[in-house]
Coordinates of C-alpha atoms in Angstrom, one line a residue:
M13 CA 195.7 6.9 20.1
A14 CA 196.7 3.2 20.3
D15 CA 200.0 2.5 22.0
T16 CA 201.8 1.7 18.8
T17 CA 204.3 4.6 18.5
G18 CA 207.6 3.8 17.0
N19 CA 206.8 0.5 15.3
T20 CA 207.7 0.4 11.6
K21 CA 206.7 -3.1 10.6
G22 CA 203.8 -3.7 8.2
T23 CA 203.7 -0.2 6.8
G24 CA 201.9 -1.1 3.6
T25 CA 204.7 0.8 1.7
S26 CA 207.5 -0.7 -0.2
H27 CA 210.3 1.2 1.5
P28 CA 209.5 1.9 5.2
H29 CA 211.8 4.4 6.9
Q30 CA 213.2 4.3 10.4
P31 CA 211.1 6.2 13.0
R32 CA 211.7 9.9 13.0
K33 CA 212.1 11.6 16.4
A34 CA 209.1 13.7 17.3
S35 CA 210.4 17.2 16.7
W36 CA 208.8 20.6 16.7
T37 CA 210.7 21.4 13.5
Y38 CA 208.5 19.0 11.5
I39 CA 205.2 20.6 12.7
G40 CA 203.0 21.7 9.8
P41 CA 199.8 19.8 8.8
G42 CA 198.5 20.2 12.4
I43 CA 198.7 24.0 12.1
V44 CA 196.9 23.8 8.8
V45 CA 194.0 21.6 10.2
A46 CA 193.7 23.8 13.3
A47 CA 193.5 27.0 11.2
T48 CA 191.0 25.5 8.8
G49 CA 188.8 23.8 11.4
V50 CA 188.3 26.8 13.6
G51 CA 186.2 29.2 11.6
A52 CA 184.2 32.3 12.6
G53 CA 181.2 30.2 13.4
D54 CA 183.2 28.3 16.0
L55 CA 184.4 31.5 17.7
V56 CA 180.8 32.8 17.8
A57 CA 179.4 29.6 19.2
T58 CA 182.0 29.7 22.0
L59 CA 181.4 33.4 22.6
I60 CA 177.7 32.7 23.0
A61 CA 178.4 29.8 25.3
G62 CA 180.5 32.1 27.5
S63 CA 177.9 34.8 27.3
N64 CA 175.1 32.5 28.3
F65 CA 176.8 30.2 30.8
G66 CA 180.0 32.0 31.9
Y67 CA 182.8 29.5 32.5
T68 CA 180.4 26.6 33.2
L69 CA 181.1 24.9 29.9
L70 CA 184.9 25.4 29.8
W71 CA 185.3 21.7 30.4
A72 CA 183.1 20.9 27.3
A73 CA 185.3 23.0 25.0
I74 CA 188.4 21.0 26.2
V75 CA 186.6 17.7 25.7
G76 CA 185.8 18.8 22.2
C77 CA 189.4 19.2 21.4
L78 CA 190.2 15.8 22.8
V79 CA 187.5 14.2 20.7
K80 CA 188.9 15.8 17.5
I81 CA 192.5 14.7 18.4
S82 CA 191.3 11.1 18.3
L83 CA 189.6 11.6 14.9
A84 CA 192.4 13.3 13.2
E85 CA 195.0 10.9 14.7
A86 CA 193.0 8.0 13.3
A87 CA 192.8 9.5 9.9
G88 CA 196.6 10.2 9.9
R89 CA 197.3 6.7 11.2
W90 CA 195.4 5.1 8.4
H91 CA 197.4 7.1 5.7
L92 CA 200.8 6.3 7.3
S93 CA 200.2 2.7 8.3
T94 CA 198.7 1.5 5.0
G95 CA 200.3 3.8 2.5
R96 CA 196.8 4.3 1.1
T97 CA 194.6 7.3 1.2
L98 CA 191.4 7.6 3.2
F99 CA 189.2 7.6 0.2
D100 CA 190.8 4.3 -0.9
G101 CA 189.9 2.9 2.5
W102 CA 186.3 4.2 2.2
A103 CA 186.0 2.6 -1.3
S104 CA 186.9 -0.7 0.2
L105 CA 183.9 -0.6 2.5
G106 CA 181.4 -0.5 -0.4
R107 CA 179.9 1.6 -3.2
W108 CA 177.7 3.4 -0.7
T109 CA 180.7 5.5 0.6
T110 CA 181.3 6.7 -3.0
Y111 CA 177.7 7.8 -3.4
F112 CA 177.7 9.6 -0.1
F113 CA 180.9 11.4 -0.7
A114 CA 180.0 12.4 -4.3
V115 CA 176.7 14.0 -3.2
Y116 CA 178.2 15.5 -0.1
V117 CA 181.1 17.4 -1.8
V118 CA 178.8 18.8 -4.6
V119 CA 176.1 20.1 -2.3
W120 CA 178.3 21.0 0.7
G121 CA 180.9 22.8 -1.5
F122 CA 178.3 24.9 -3.3
V123 CA 176.8 26.3 -0.1
Y124 CA 180.0 26.4 2.0
G125 CA 181.8 28.4 -0.7
A126 CA 179.3 31.3 -0.3
A127 CA 179.4 31.1 3.5
A128 CA 183.2 31.2 3.5
M129 CA 183.5 34.1 1.2
S130 CA 180.9 36.1 3.1
S131 CA 182.6 35.3 6.4
S132 CA 186.0 36.5 5.0
G133 CA 184.4 39.7 3.6
L134 CA 182.6 40.8 6.8
P135 CA 185.7 41.9 8.8
L136 CA 187.2 43.6 5.7
Q137 CA 184.0 45.6 5.2
A138 CA 184.2 46.6 8.9
L139 CA 187.9 47.5 8.6
F140 CA 187.4 49.5 5.4
P141 CA 183.9 51.0 5.5
G142 CA 182.7 52.7 2.3
V143 CA 185.2 50.9 0.0
M144 CA 182.9 48.1 -1.1
D145 CA 179.8 46.4 0.0
L146 CA 179.8 42.9 1.6
K147 CA 179.2 41.1 -1.7
G148 CA 182.2 42.8 -3.3
W149 CA 184.5 41.9 -0.5
A150 CA 183.2 38.3 -0.5
V151 CA 183.8 37.9 -4.2
A152 CA 187.3 39.4 -3.8
C153 CA 188.2 37.0 -1.0
G154 CA 187.0 34.1 -3.1
L155 CA 189.0 35.1 -6.1
V156 CA 192.2 35.7 -4.0
G157 CA 191.7 32.3 -2.4
L158 CA 191.3 30.7 -5.8
V159 CA 194.4 32.3 -7.3
F160 CA 196.5 31.5 -4.2
V161 CA 195.6 27.8 -4.0
W162 CA 195.7 27.4 -7.8
F163 CA 199.3 28.6 -8.2
N164 CA 200.9 27.5 -5.0
K165 CA 201.7 24.0 -3.7
Y166 CA 201.5 22.6 -0.2
A167 CA 204.8 24.0 1.1
V168 CA 203.8 27.7 0.4
F169 CA 200.2 27.0 1.5
E170 CA 201.5 25.7 4.9
K171 CA 203.8 28.7 5.4
V172 CA 201.0 31.2 4.8
M173 CA 198.6 29.3 7.0
T174 CA 201.2 29.3 9.8
V175 CA 201.5 33.1 9.6
L176 CA 197.8 33.6 9.7
V177 CA 197.5 31.2 12.7
G178 CA 200.2 33.3 14.4
V179 CA 197.9 36.3 13.9
M180 CA 194.9 34.4 15.3
F181 CA 196.9 33.2 18.3
V182 CA 198.2 36.7 19.2
V183 CA 194.7 38.3 18.8
T184 CA 192.8 35.7 20.8
V185 CA 195.3 35.5 23.7
Y186 CA 195.6 39.3 23.8
L187 CA 191.8 39.6 24.2
A188 CA 191.7 36.8 26.8
V189 CA 194.3 38.7 28.9
R190 CA 192.7 42.1 28.3
V191 CA 189.3 41.0 29.7
T192 CA 191.0 39.7 32.9
P193 CA 189.5 36.3 33.5
N194 CA 188.3 35.3 36.9
L195 CA 190.7 32.5 37.8
P196 CA 188.6 30.8 40.6
D197 CA 185.7 30.7 38.1
V198 CA 188.0 29.3 35.4
V199 CA 189.1 26.5 37.7
A200 CA 185.5 25.8 38.6
G201 CA 184.7 25.6 34.9
L202 CA 187.0 22.6 34.5
L203 CA 184.5 20.5 36.5
P204 CA 182.0 18.6 34.3
V205 CA 178.8 20.4 35.3
L206 CA 175.8 21.1 33.1
P207 CA 174.1 24.5 33.1
D208 CA 170.8 24.8 34.9
E209 CA 169.0 25.7 31.7
K210 CA 166.5 24.1 29.3
D211 CA 168.2 21.9 26.6
S212 CA 171.5 22.1 28.6
V213 CA 172.6 18.6 27.5
L214 CA 172.1 19.4 23.8
N215 CA 173.8 22.8 24.2
T216 CA 176.8 21.1 25.8
L217 CA 177.0 18.4 23.2
G218 CA 176.8 21.1 20.5
L219 CA 179.8 23.0 22.0
I220 CA 181.8 19.7 22.2
G221 CA 181.0 18.8 18.7
G222 CA 181.5 22.3 17.3
V223 CA 185.1 22.8 18.3
G224 CA 186.9 22.7 15.0
G225 CA 184.8 19.8 13.6
T226 CA 184.5 19.8 9.8
I227 CA 185.5 17.7 6.8
T228 CA 189.0 19.1 7.4
L229 CA 189.4 16.3 10.0
A230 CA 189.4 13.9 7.1
A231 CA 191.6 16.2 5.1
Y232 CA 194.3 15.9 7.8
G233 CA 195.6 12.6 6.4
Y234 CA 196.0 14.2 3.0
W235 CA 197.9 17.1 4.3
V236 CA 200.2 14.6 6.2
N237 CA 200.9 13.0 2.9
A238 CA 201.3 16.3 1.1
K239 CA 204.0 17.2 3.7
G240 CA 205.9 14.1 2.5
W241 CA 205.0 11.8 5.4
T242 CA 204.0 8.5 3.7
D243 CA 205.1 5.7 6.1
T244 CA 205.1 4.6 9.7
G245 CA 208.5 6.2 10.3
W246 CA 206.5 9.5 10.6
M247 CA 204.0 8.2 13.1
K248 CA 205.5 9.8 16.2
V249 CA 205.9 13.1 14.3
M250 CA 202.3 12.9 13.1
R251 CA 201.0 12.4 16.6
L252 CA 202.9 15.3 18.0
D253 CA 201.8 17.4 15.1
N254 CA 198.1 16.4 15.8
R255 CA 198.3 17.2 19.5
V256 CA 199.8 20.6 18.7
A257 CA 196.9 21.2 16.3
Y258 CA 194.2 20.7 18.9
A259 CA 196.2 22.4 21.7
T260 CA 196.2 25.4 19.4
T261 CA 192.5 25.0 18.7
G262 CA 191.9 24.8 22.5
V263 CA 193.7 28.1 23.0
F264 CA 191.5 29.8 20.4
V265 CA 188.3 28.4 21.8
V266 CA 189.1 28.9 25.5
A267 CA 190.3 32.4 24.9
M268 CA 187.0 33.3 23.2
L269 CA 185.0 31.7 26.0
F270 CA 186.9 33.9 28.4
V271 CA 185.9 37.0 26.3
G272 CA 182.2 35.8 26.2
A273 CA 182.2 35.1 30.0
E274 CA 183.8 38.4 31.1
L275 CA 182.8 40.9 28.5
L276 CA 179.3 39.6 27.6
H277 CA 178.0 37.4 30.5
S278 CA 179.0 39.7 33.3
A279 CA 177.4 42.7 31.5
N280 CA 174.3 40.6 30.4
V281 CA 175.0 41.5 26.7
A282 CA 173.7 39.3 23.9
I283 CA 175.2 39.0 20.4
A284 CA 173.7 37.5 17.3
S285 CA 174.6 34.0 16.2
G286 CA 176.5 33.7 13.0
D287 CA 179.4 35.7 11.7
K288 CA 177.7 39.1 12.3
G289 CA 178.0 38.4 16.0
L290 CA 181.8 39.0 15.7
V291 CA 181.2 42.4 14.1
Q292 CA 179.0 43.2 17.1
L293 CA 181.8 42.1 19.3
S294 CA 184.2 44.5 17.6
D295 CA 181.7 47.4 18.4
I296 CA 181.6 46.3 22.0
L297 CA 185.4 46.1 22.2
E298 CA 185.6 49.6 20.7
R299 CA 183.4 51.0 23.4
E300 CA 185.3 49.2 26.2
Y301 CA 188.9 49.3 25.1
G302 CA 189.2 51.7 22.2
T303 CA 189.4 51.7 18.4
A304 CA 192.8 50.0 18.2
T305 CA 191.7 46.9 20.1
A306 CA 188.6 46.7 17.9
K307 CA 190.6 46.9 14.7
F308 CA 193.1 44.4 16.1
F309 CA 190.2 42.0 16.7
L310 CA 188.9 42.5 13.2
I311 CA 192.3 41.5 11.8
G312 CA 192.1 38.3 13.8
F313 CA 188.6 37.7 12.7
F314 CA 189.7 38.0 9.0
A315 CA 192.7 35.6 9.7
T316 CA 190.2 33.1 11.2
S317 CA 187.8 33.3 8.3
F318 CA 190.3 33.4 5.5
T319 CA 192.3 30.4 6.8
S320 CA 189.1 28.4 6.8
L321 CA 188.5 29.5 3.2
I322 CA 191.9 28.7 1.7
G323 CA 192.1 25.6 3.9
V324 CA 188.9 24.1 2.5
W325 CA 189.9 25.3 -1.0
H326 CA 193.1 23.3 -0.8
G327 CA 192.2 20.3 1.5
V328 CA 188.8 19.3 0.1
S329 CA 190.0 19.9 -3.5
L330 CA 192.9 17.5 -2.7
M331 CA 190.3 14.9 -1.4
V332 CA 188.2 15.3 -4.5
A333 CA 191.2 14.9 -6.8
D334 CA 192.0 11.6 -5.0
F335 CA 188.3 10.6 -5.3
V336 CA 188.3 11.1 -9.0
A337 CA 191.7 9.4 -9.5
R338 CA 190.5 6.3 -7.6
Q339 CA 187.3 6.2 -9.7
R340 CA 189.2 6.4 -12.9
S341 CA 192.0 3.9 -12.2
R342 CA 190.0 1.5 -10.1
G343 CA 193.3 0.7 -8.3
E344 CA 194.7 1.7 -5.0
A345 CA 195.1 5.4 -4.3
R346 CA 198.6 5.7 -2.8
A347 CA 200.0 8.2 -0.3
E348 CA 203.1 8.7 -2.5
E349 CA 200.9 10.1 -5.2
V350 CA 199.6 12.8 -2.9
A351 CA 203.1 13.5 -1.6
S352 CA 204.4 14.0 -5.2
G353 CA 202.2 17.0 -5.6
A354 CA 200.5 15.4 -8.7
R355 CA 197.1 15.7 -7.2
E356 CA 197.5 19.5 -6.7
R357 CA 198.3 19.9 -10.5
S358 CA 195.4 17.7 -11.6
W359 CA 192.3 18.9 -13.4
P360 CA 189.9 17.5 -10.7
F361 CA 191.7 19.5 -8.1
R362 CA 191.3 22.7 -10.1
A363 CA 187.8 21.9 -11.2
Y364 CA 186.6 21.6 -7.6
L365 CA 188.5 24.9 -6.8
L366 CA 186.3 26.5 -9.5
W367 CA 183.2 24.9 -8.1
L368 CA 184.0 26.3 -4.6
T369 CA 184.5 29.7 -6.0
F370 CA 182.2 30.7 -8.9
P371 CA 178.8 28.9 -8.5
P372 CA 178.5 30.0 -4.9
M373 CA 178.8 33.6 -6.0
I374 CA 175.3 33.2 -7.4
L375 CA 174.1 32.6 -3.8
L376 CA 175.8 35.8 -2.6
F377 CA 173.7 37.8 -5.0
E378 CA 170.5 35.8 -5.4
G379 CA 170.1 34.3 -1.9
Q380 CA 170.3 30.7 -0.8
P381 CA 167.6 28.3 -2.0
F382 CA 165.6 27.0 1.0
R383 CA 165.7 23.3 0.1
L384 CA 169.4 23.3 -0.7
I385 CA 170.2 24.8 2.7
I386 CA 168.2 22.1 4.4
L387 CA 170.1 19.4 2.4
Y388 CA 173.4 21.1 3.2
G389 CA 172.6 21.1 6.9
V390 CA 171.7 17.4 6.9
L391 CA 174.7 16.3 4.8
G392 CA 177.0 18.4 6.9
A393 CA 175.7 16.9 10.1
A394 CA 176.0 13.4 8.7
F395 CA 179.6 13.7 7.6
L396 CA 181.3 13.4 11.1
P397 CA 179.3 10.3 12.2
F398 CA 180.3 8.9 8.8
L399 CA 183.9 9.7 9.4
A400 CA 184.0 8.3 12.9
G401 CA 182.1 5.1 12.0
T402 CA 184.3 4.3 8.9
L403 CA 187.5 4.9 10.8
I404 CA 186.4 2.5 13.5
W405 CA 185.6 -0.1 10.8
L406 CA 188.9 0.5 8.9
L407 CA 191.2 0.5 11.9
N408 CA 189.8 -2.6 13.5
S409 CA 190.0 -4.7 10.3
A410 CA 192.6 -6.6 8.3
R411 CA 192.8 -3.5 6.0
T412 CA 195.1 -2.0 8.6
P413 CA 198.4 -3.8 9.7
R414 CA 197.8 -5.5 13.0
E415 CA 200.3 -3.4 15.0
W416 CA 198.6 -0.2 13.9
R417 CA 195.0 -1.1 14.5
N418 CA 193.0 0.6 17.2
G419 CA 193.7 0.0 20.9
P420 CA 191.1 0.2 23.6
L421 CA 191.6 4.0 24.1
S422 CA 191.4 4.7 20.4
N423 CA 188.2 2.7 20.1
A424 CA 186.7 4.3 23.1
M425 CA 187.4 7.8 21.8
L426 CA 186.1 7.1 18.3
V427 CA 182.9 5.5 19.7
I428 CA 182.3 8.5 21.9
A429 CA 182.9 10.8 18.9
G430 CA 180.6 8.7 16.7
L431 CA 177.8 8.7 19.2
L432 CA 178.2 12.4 19.9
F433 CA 178.1 13.4 16.2
L434 CA 175.2 10.9 15.6
V435 CA 173.1 12.7 18.3
L436 CA 173.9 16.1 16.9
C437 CA 173.1 14.8 13.4
L438 CA 169.7 13.5 14.5
K439 CA 169.0 16.8 16.2
Q440 CA 169.9 18.7 13.1
I441 CA 167.6 16.5 11.0
W442 CA 164.8 16.8 13.5
D443 CA 165.1 20.6 13.6
Q444 CA 164.8 21.1 9.9
P445 CA 161.4 22.5 8.7
W446 CA 160.5 19.4 6.7
S447 CA 156.9 20.5 6.3
E448 CA 158.0 23.4 4.2
F449 CA 160.5 21.3 2.3
F450 CA 157.9 19.1 0.5

């Protein structure tokens, strides 16, 4: 976010290129991060916000997108300005970052794998009732995701994600138009007003923090490199790409808030939290607008869930591959190595793919261990404060070339992001049933 666009000095790479003109033809990693970051859980959270508060928190959804723009831009700027990967930057801050990331990816990946497969299977079970039960569809989605990411490199992965994002976009915009939003209320929702409800501040912060906020914000820099962008000549392009990403995210989230406000809030209809809330919504859509609209929505639901699945399968596996390479070599992890595609062919990349796919299947059939779920919730909540804090540290130090360090706006946005996620992290820790854990 700093005002540094177009400067190519001090790139940290041996052969910096001249700045590329920011062009729509280059867009790609932003589409991937938008598709991966917005999962079924984000859509449900926004639906429930619209159901409970109407358009009152529309402004919070937009602020959430702006916060994520700053985080993803900072991650991409680190990769391009230094020629080093984000994990290489983390490692320079001390061994504690290594320990945190190692524990995080093992526990988080194990639980997330089951959640992602189940979320992708739900709309398929609703679309094709009687074919298989939810566990069968979940396993099938996991295996398809594994095979797809295993045998395809970034270029094919990006194209498929772009098609699925197109499906998500058409479905969500169609629904937003179909429910006929109340334009005066929409305009009023842009004013920063808190609902007159208990815990309204925490509910608002939760909506801001939940708009496409996952480890995929950190993976954005890796996808930037995988695209072939490795030096500051691509900085303008990366920034345009990043803004497109979160404008797209904003469309998804605002559209679902419209649906929640018009279809649920006005009729005083409540839906369940979690992915099953979207299946409930399809039933409501069928009653209101017919079977075709309901099935169209379920297709969009599947696109939303499956892009999150394959996005994590690819992006986090890429980060783990870089993590292992850095540990083995004890040298700098370079952006060019990610761009070469070598990381996607490495055994750590494929080993983590297997970890995301097969061990979580145990949870699908046996249920999720109580203590593991608590640890998963705490680690997941801690990751984004960790990301914001370390980016502030890295981008204000001599590790970053001076002309690409944070400016006042970047620092302000990252501090706001860090404080926001820290509050949400502490709330998540406080809300855990610790008395039952021990």
